[in-house]
Amino acid sequence: MEIGKVVLKTRNKQTLATFYQEIIGLKVIKNEGEKIALGIGGRVLVELIEVKHGNTPKQAKIGLYHTAFLLPNRAELGSFLHHMLESNYLIDGAGDHIYSEALYFRDPDGNGIEVYADRLRSEWQRDEFGNLPMATNEVDGDGILMAGVELEWSGAPHDTKIGHIHLQIRDLEAARTFYQTVLGLNLTTEIPSALFFAEGDYHHHIGTNIWAGRDLPNLGELETGLAFYTIQMEEAISVIAERFAKNEITFQEATEHSILVEDPNGIVIKVVSNSKS
């Protein structure tokens, strides 16, 4: 399983697209009507939908905490950090999560962004149950910069992908049931205010938290932010549909190989099957 693309509603698609080109280093893949699709190597990672008369939420809402762009190695992260410093773009923070090193900031619409690189899996620290402990240590910024000193940043590397998506929700137990029981993901890290899920032994493909509170409203139709995101799975779409039906979860068949579903917190997901059967 992988995260495919993150689809955002915005008041001005061109302004936001410029950011994702100049700062993140993505390329425009398609620009048509109210939509712009951006990505790398022909793969769409971010899609922007312009909403006429759109407005920015005035309080925390259900939706995106951050989109996390995974770079192939620490040297590329160092090159990206050089680029950020040269661009004078504000970085909100950074964290050493033991399994990865990450930089945090926001796009012009206020959507959270993480750009990170994983450490070698042999270096990941797990507890006696095989779970990954939650940690945010100080980042070795100088070390990251040195790792990328010989690389000249010229846009997102070809192997860049969305490593994970982190969601802002109101009900952790509902998220646990949906992502672990229904979608069949592993719960890799749990703290009282956040749950992290992954396919296989990855640290997380989906993060969920209640850090903004337990009574968050959903985004309004004209409010900017997360429209939906896609999950790419290897199972046949019929198998996925059967699992939703068994758990009495309403869904809509979007195409022959995809399903639209709303999770219990009101976040829309497009589940795409990579299976040929």
Coordinates of C-alpha atoms in Angstrom, one line a residue:
M1 CA 0.0 0.0 0.0
E2 CA 1.1 3.5 -0.7
I3 CA -0.4 7.0 -0.6
G4 CA -1.0 8.1 -4.1
K5 CA -1.9 11.8 -4.3
V6 CA -3.3 14.5 -2.0
V7 CA -6.0 16.7 -3.4
L8 CA -6.4 20.2 -2.0
K9 CA -9.0 22.8 -2.4
T10 CA -7.6 26.3 -2.9
R11 CA -8.8 29.9 -3.7
N12 CA -6.0 30.4 -6.3
K13 CA -4.7 27.3 -8.0
Q14 CA -1.9 29.1 -9.9
T15 CA -0.5 30.7 -6.7
L16 CA -0.4 27.4 -4.9
A17 CA 0.9 25.6 -8.0
T18 CA 3.8 28.0 -8.1
F19 CA 4.8 27.2 -4.5
Y20 CA 4.7 23.4 -5.2
Q21 CA 6.9 24.0 -8.3
E22 CA 9.4 26.5 -6.9
I23 CA 9.7 25.2 -3.3
I24 CA 8.8 21.5 -3.4
G25 CA 10.2 21.1 -6.9
L26 CA 7.3 19.4 -8.6
K27 CA 6.3 19.7 -12.2
V28 CA 3.0 20.5 -13.7
I29 CA 1.6 17.3 -15.3
K30 CA -1.9 18.6 -16.2
N31 CA -3.5 22.0 -16.1
E32 CA -7.1 22.0 -17.1
G33 CA -10.2 24.0 -16.0
E34 CA -10.2 24.4 -12.3
K35 CA -7.6 21.7 -11.6
I36 CA -3.8 21.5 -11.7
A37 CA -2.0 18.2 -11.2
L38 CA 1.7 18.3 -10.1
G39 CA 4.1 15.5 -9.5
I40 CA 7.4 14.0 -10.6
G41 CA 8.3 11.4 -13.3
G42 CA 4.7 11.5 -14.6
R43 CA 3.3 10.5 -11.2
V44 CA 0.8 12.9 -9.7
L45 CA 1.5 13.7 -6.1
V46 CA -0.6 16.8 -5.5
E47 CA -3.7 18.0 -7.2
L48 CA -5.1 21.5 -6.7
I49 CA -8.8 22.3 -7.2
E50 CA -9.7 26.0 -7.4
V51 CA -12.9 26.8 -5.5
K52 CA -14.7 29.9 -6.6
H53 CA -15.4 32.2 -3.6
G54 CA -13.4 29.8 -1.4
N55 CA -12.4 30.9 2.1
T56 CA -9.8 29.8 4.6
P57 CA -11.2 28.1 7.7
K58 CA -11.1 30.4 10.7
Q59 CA -10.6 27.5 13.2
A60 CA -9.1 24.1 13.3
K61 CA -11.2 21.6 11.2
I62 CA -11.1 17.9 10.4
G63 CA -8.6 17.3 7.6
L64 CA -4.9 17.6 6.8
Y65 CA -2.3 17.9 9.4
H66 CA 0.5 17.5 6.8
T67 CA 1.5 15.9 3.6
A68 CA 4.8 14.2 3.9
F69 CA 7.1 14.1 0.9
L70 CA 9.7 11.3 1.2
L71 CA 13.1 12.0 -0.4
P72 CA 15.3 9.0 -1.4
N73 CA 18.2 9.7 1.0
R74 CA 19.8 12.1 3.5
A75 CA 21.9 13.7 0.9
E76 CA 18.8 14.8 -1.0
L77 CA 17.3 16.1 2.2
G78 CA 20.5 18.1 2.8
S79 CA 20.3 19.5 -0.8
F80 CA 16.6 20.4 -0.1
L81 CA 17.5 22.2 3.1
H82 CA 20.2 24.2 1.3
H83 CA 17.4 25.2 -1.2
M84 CA 15.0 26.2 1.6
L85 CA 17.7 28.4 3.2
E86 CA 18.6 30.0 -0.1
S87 CA 14.9 30.6 -0.8
N88 CA 14.4 32.2 2.6
Y89 CA 11.2 30.2 3.0
L90 CA 10.1 29.9 6.6
I91 CA 10.7 26.5 8.2
D92 CA 8.4 25.9 11.2
G93 CA 10.5 23.2 12.7
A94 CA 12.4 20.0 12.4
G95 CA 12.5 16.6 14.1
D96 CA 14.7 13.5 14.4
H97 CA 12.2 10.7 14.8
I98 CA 14.9 8.0 15.0
Y99 CA 13.6 6.3 11.9
S100 CA 13.6 9.5 9.9
E101 CA 14.8 13.1 9.8
A102 CA 12.2 15.7 8.9
L103 CA 11.6 19.4 8.1
Y104 CA 8.2 21.1 8.7
F105 CA 6.6 24.1 7.1
R106 CA 3.4 25.3 5.5
D107 CA 2.3 26.1 2.0
P108 CA 0.7 29.6 1.2
D109 CA -2.8 28.2 2.1
G110 CA -1.6 27.0 5.5
N111 CA -1.6 23.3 4.6
G112 CA 1.1 21.5 6.6
I113 CA 4.1 20.0 4.8
E114 CA 6.8 17.6 5.9
V115 CA 9.8 16.8 3.8
Y116 CA 11.8 13.9 5.2
A117 CA 14.3 11.1 4.5
D118 CA 14.2 7.7 6.2
R119 CA 17.2 6.2 7.9
L120 CA 18.2 2.6 6.9
R121 CA 15.6 0.2 8.4
S122 CA 18.4 -1.6 10.2
E123 CA 18.8 1.6 12.3
W124 CA 15.2 1.8 13.3
Q125 CA 14.7 1.2 17.0
R126 CA 11.7 -1.0 18.0
D127 CA 10.4 -2.1 21.4
E128 CA 9.9 -5.7 22.5
F129 CA 6.7 -5.9 20.6
G130 CA 8.2 -4.7 17.4
N131 CA 6.5 -1.3 17.6
L132 CA 8.3 2.0 16.9
P133 CA 8.5 4.3 19.8
M134 CA 7.3 7.9 19.4
A135 CA 10.2 10.4 19.6
T136 CA 11.0 13.9 18.3
N137 CA 14.6 14.7 19.0
E138 CA 16.7 17.7 18.0
V139 CA 17.8 17.4 14.3
D140 CA 21.5 17.6 13.4
G141 CA 21.0 20.4 10.9
D142 CA 24.7 20.8 10.2
G143 CA 25.0 17.1 9.5
I144 CA 22.1 17.2 7.1
L145 CA 23.5 20.2 5.3
M146 CA 26.9 18.5 5.0
A147 CA 25.3 15.4 3.6
G148 CA 23.9 17.4 0.7
V149 CA 26.7 19.8 0.1
E150 CA 27.8 18.2 -3.1
L151 CA 24.3 18.1 -4.6
E152 CA 22.9 21.0 -6.5
W153 CA 19.1 21.2 -6.0
S154 CA 17.3 21.3 -9.3
G155 CA 13.8 20.2 -8.2
A156 CA 12.3 17.1 -6.5
P157 CA 14.4 13.9 -7.1
H158 CA 12.8 11.4 -9.5
D159 CA 12.1 9.0 -6.7
T160 CA 10.2 11.5 -4.5
K161 CA 6.8 10.2 -3.3
I162 CA 4.3 10.9 -0.6
G163 CA 5.7 8.8 2.1
H164 CA 2.7 9.3 4.4
I165 CA -0.2 11.6 5.2
H166 CA -1.0 12.9 8.7
L167 CA -4.6 13.7 9.4
Q168 CA -6.3 15.9 12.0
I169 CA -9.3 14.1 13.4
R170 CA -11.7 14.1 16.4
D171 CA -12.1 10.4 17.2
L172 CA -9.1 8.1 17.5
E173 CA -11.1 4.9 18.3
A174 CA -13.1 5.3 15.1
A175 CA -9.9 5.8 13.2
R176 CA -8.4 2.7 14.8
T177 CA -11.4 0.6 13.7
F178 CA -11.4 1.9 10.2
Y179 CA -7.7 1.9 9.3
Q180 CA -6.7 -1.2 11.3
T181 CA -9.8 -3.5 11.2
V182 CA -11.4 -2.5 7.9
L183 CA -8.4 -1.5 5.8
G184 CA -6.1 -4.1 7.5
L185 CA -3.2 -1.8 8.3
N186 CA -0.9 -2.4 11.2
L187 CA -0.9 -0.1 14.2
T188 CA 2.8 0.8 14.4
T189 CA 2.8 3.5 17.1
E190 CA 0.2 4.5 19.7
I191 CA 0.2 7.4 22.2
P192 CA -2.9 8.8 24.0
S193 CA -3.4 11.5 21.4
A194 CA -2.3 9.9 18.2
L195 CA -2.3 6.7 16.2
F196 CA 0.0 5.7 13.3
F197 CA -0.8 3.0 10.8
A198 CA 1.2 1.3 8.1
E199 CA 1.2 -1.5 5.6
G200 CA 3.9 -4.0 6.3
D201 CA 6.8 -2.9 8.6
Y202 CA 7.0 0.8 7.5
H203 CA 6.9 3.3 10.3
H204 CA 3.6 4.8 9.1
H205 CA 1.7 5.5 5.9
I206 CA -1.2 7.3 7.8
G207 CA -1.0 9.3 11.0
T208 CA -4.0 10.5 12.9
N209 CA -4.1 12.9 15.9
I210 CA -6.5 14.8 18.1
W211 CA -4.0 17.6 19.0
A212 CA -6.4 20.3 18.0
G213 CA -9.3 18.9 20.1
R214 CA -12.0 16.3 20.1
D215 CA -14.9 18.5 18.8
L216 CA -13.5 19.6 15.4
P217 CA -16.1 20.3 12.8
N218 CA -15.7 19.2 9.2
L219 CA -14.5 21.5 6.4
G220 CA -17.3 23.4 4.7
E221 CA -17.8 22.9 1.0
L222 CA -16.2 26.3 0.1
E223 CA -13.4 26.1 2.7
T224 CA -9.9 25.4 1.5
G225 CA -7.9 22.4 2.6
L226 CA -8.0 18.7 2.1
A227 CA -10.6 17.5 -0.5
F228 CA -9.5 13.9 -0.4
Y229 CA -6.5 11.7 -0.7
T230 CA -5.8 8.4 -2.5
I231 CA -4.6 5.0 -1.2
Q232 CA -3.1 2.6 -3.7
M233 CA -3.6 -1.1 -2.7
E234 CA -2.6 -4.4 -4.3
E235 CA -5.9 -6.1 -3.6
A236 CA -8.6 -6.4 -6.2
I237 CA -11.3 -3.7 -6.0
S238 CA -14.0 -6.4 -5.5
V239 CA -12.1 -7.7 -2.4
I240 CA -11.9 -4.1 -1.0
A241 CA -15.6 -3.5 -1.7
E242 CA -16.6 -6.7 0.0
R243 CA -14.6 -5.7 3.1
F244 CA -16.4 -2.3 3.2
A245 CA -19.8 -4.0 2.8
K246 CA -19.0 -6.5 5.5
N247 CA -18.3 -3.7 7.9
E248 CA -21.4 -1.8 6.8
I249 CA -19.4 1.1 5.4
T250 CA -21.1 3.1 2.7
F251 CA -18.9 3.5 -0.4
Q252 CA -19.2 4.6 -4.0
E253 CA -17.6 2.9 -7.0
A254 CA -15.7 5.7 -8.7
T255 CA -14.2 3.7 -11.6
E256 CA -13.6 0.1 -12.5
H257 CA -10.6 0.1 -10.2
S258 CA -11.4 2.6 -7.5
I259 CA -13.8 3.3 -4.7
L260 CA -14.7 6.5 -2.9
V261 CA -15.3 6.2 0.8
E262 CA -15.6 8.5 3.8
D263 CA -13.8 7.5 6.9
P264 CA -15.6 7.8 10.3
N265 CA -14.1 11.2 10.9
G266 CA -15.5 12.5 7.6
I267 CA -12.3 12.4 5.5
V268 CA -12.8 11.3 1.9
I269 CA -10.5 8.6 0.5
K270 CA -10.2 7.3 -3.0
V271 CA -9.0 3.7 -2.7
V272 CA -7.4 2.6 -5.9
S273 CA -6.6 -1.0 -6.8
N274 CA -3.3 -1.8 -8.6
S275 CA -4.5 -5.4 -9.1
K276 CA -5.2 -6.4 -12.7
S277 CA -7.8 -9.0 -11.7

